Amino acid sequence: MTVRVRFAPSPTGMFHVGGARSALQNWIFAKQQGGVFVLRIEDTDAARNRPEWTEGILSALDWIGIARGSYEGPYFQSSYAGEHRAAAQRLYEGGRAYYCDCTREDVQARTGPQQRGYDGFCRDRGLEPGEGRALRFRTPDEGETVVVDLVRGEPTFENKLIEDFVIARGDGSPVFLLANVVDDMSMGITHVIRAEEHLPNTPKQQLLWDALGVKPPVWAHVPVVVNEKRQKLSKRRDKVALEAYRDEGYLADAMRNYLMLLGWAPSGDREIVPWSVIEEEFRLDEVNPSPAFFDEKKLRAFNGDYIRALPVADFVEACRPWLTGTGTIAPPPWQPDEFDPAAFAAVAPLAQTRIAVLSEIVPNVDFLFLADPLIDEAAWAKAMKEGAADLLDAAIAAFEALESWDAESLKATLEAVGAERGLKLGKAQAPVRVAVTGRTVGLPLFESLEVLGRDRTLTRLRAARVRLV
Ligand code: GLU
């Protein structure tokens, strides 16, 4: 039997990193089993769905390596409403479901506010279908439902504790639980790999599979993703959108490597591993069922390692969207015609070792492309203390006299200027750096001055000197 898995996101918001993790696990599992990965967009919640969220999911999947055209779908759940209704009808006709006209208040009046769930009042009333009547599944009174789960063993649920749950609302529309099962069934899904949040639905869904006469899939409920406070990652509180990480300059390879470590680790004492190793070694039954900590600091460090490992030419290429501002990435502060690719190529190797996410390239190199540096006033106040004017005067004079404008000569020159004033190089550099780049930290100063060139460097030093008068 061919393994068929699906990833079934609801397009109701930005694409969640936890969702991306489940998608990758499905993807790898399908590949390992020689199976098929199906993408199904669960767009039945018309009030919350938006087409741009669907597009966001497709493009984010593409970005982490689940490329459009290389999977089956996307299918849209809303196209199968007829099948969902037909299944509800079959369950009703087979006596597996019944109509119910109880309101929540009715139920509470009978059971008291403490008891949760439906009390089965309409089970044997034989109500006909009708406006405002919900269809409820008749759960078995006895026995238990054993969920075969590759991550969690065999979670077992007592049937008598499962309420007669609604499968179609009063207006006849089937609910998510049923639509999701019917689609999995008609798409021939053999393994449902999804987040732990859905585990409480699973016994109900498995009862639906049984009642519809089809063998249920094998389940795998992968761990919930939590923040440093052990709270489930939430889009209101935490940075959860895969797109946000992409636009900040995380590399797709770093991101997917990191996502796969949420609840699983490759062999040996290593975490940064080529994707081919992950594809080979990943095992669903090795996934740890406990909540997985999404550690943004660690991801950042990971990304820095991935950036440093790039060949310089690839790094230059990878930075391009932030240097030019493309798609959803904000444009840089300089004009397109101010950008100088040769100057960028000259400093790229210096920047590559210093940034952890690609968007950080912009503040590191903006001094090269802007007519005037963006002066950080706090940095200015810190660097331009007593003696700064005198130091700048001396540096300007010494730089003007330089025969060769190269990093080494610039350094020796400023070192000498500093020494004459009893200043170590670090102290002597500070006013020069702020005058030229606007900041107290950045790329190595003398290489930066070399690339910026004599005229522009001297112009900026003189401008700073004027400001100090
Ligand atoms: N549409 C559901 C969700 O986004 C997924 C349900 C499932 O994977 O079975 O949470």
Coordinates of C-alpha atoms and ligand atoms in Angstrom, one line a residue, residues 6-12 22 26 40-43 77 176 180-181 184 192-195 197-198 201 205 219 221, ligand 1:
R6 CA -1.2 15.2 4.0
F7 CA -0.5 18.6 5.4
A8 CA -3.8 20.3 6.1
P9 CA -3.3 24.0 7.2
S10 CA -6.2 26.4 7.7
P11 CA -5.5 29.7 5.9
T12 CA -6.5 31.9 8.9
S22 CA 4.7 19.3 10.9
N26 CA 5.2 14.8 6.7
R40 CA -4.9 20.3 1.5
I41 CA -6.0 23.8 2.4
E42 CA -8.7 23.6 5.0
D43 CA -10.6 26.7 4.1
Q77 CA -11.6 21.6 1.5
F176 CA -14.4 20.5 10.9
N180 CA -11.3 16.6 8.0
V181 CA -12.1 12.8 8.2
D184 CA -8.6 12.1 4.6
V192 CA -1.9 11.5 9.8
I193 CA 1.0 13.4 11.2
R194 CA -0.1 16.6 12.9
A195 CA 0.3 18.6 16.1
E197 CA -3.3 20.0 19.8
H198 CA -5.5 17.7 17.7
N201 CA -10.2 15.2 18.4
Q205 CA -12.4 11.1 14.4
W219 CA -1.6 8.7 13.7
H221 CA 0.8 13.6 17.1
Ligands
GLU1 N1 -6.7 22.4 9.6 C1 -6.1 21.9 10.8 C2 -5.2 22.9 11.4 O1 -4.7 23.8 10.7 C3 -5.3 20.6 10.7 C4 -6.0 19.4 11.0 C5 -5.2 18.2 10.8 O2 -4.0 18.2 10.5 O3 -5.8 17.1 10.9 O4 -5.0 22.9 12.6

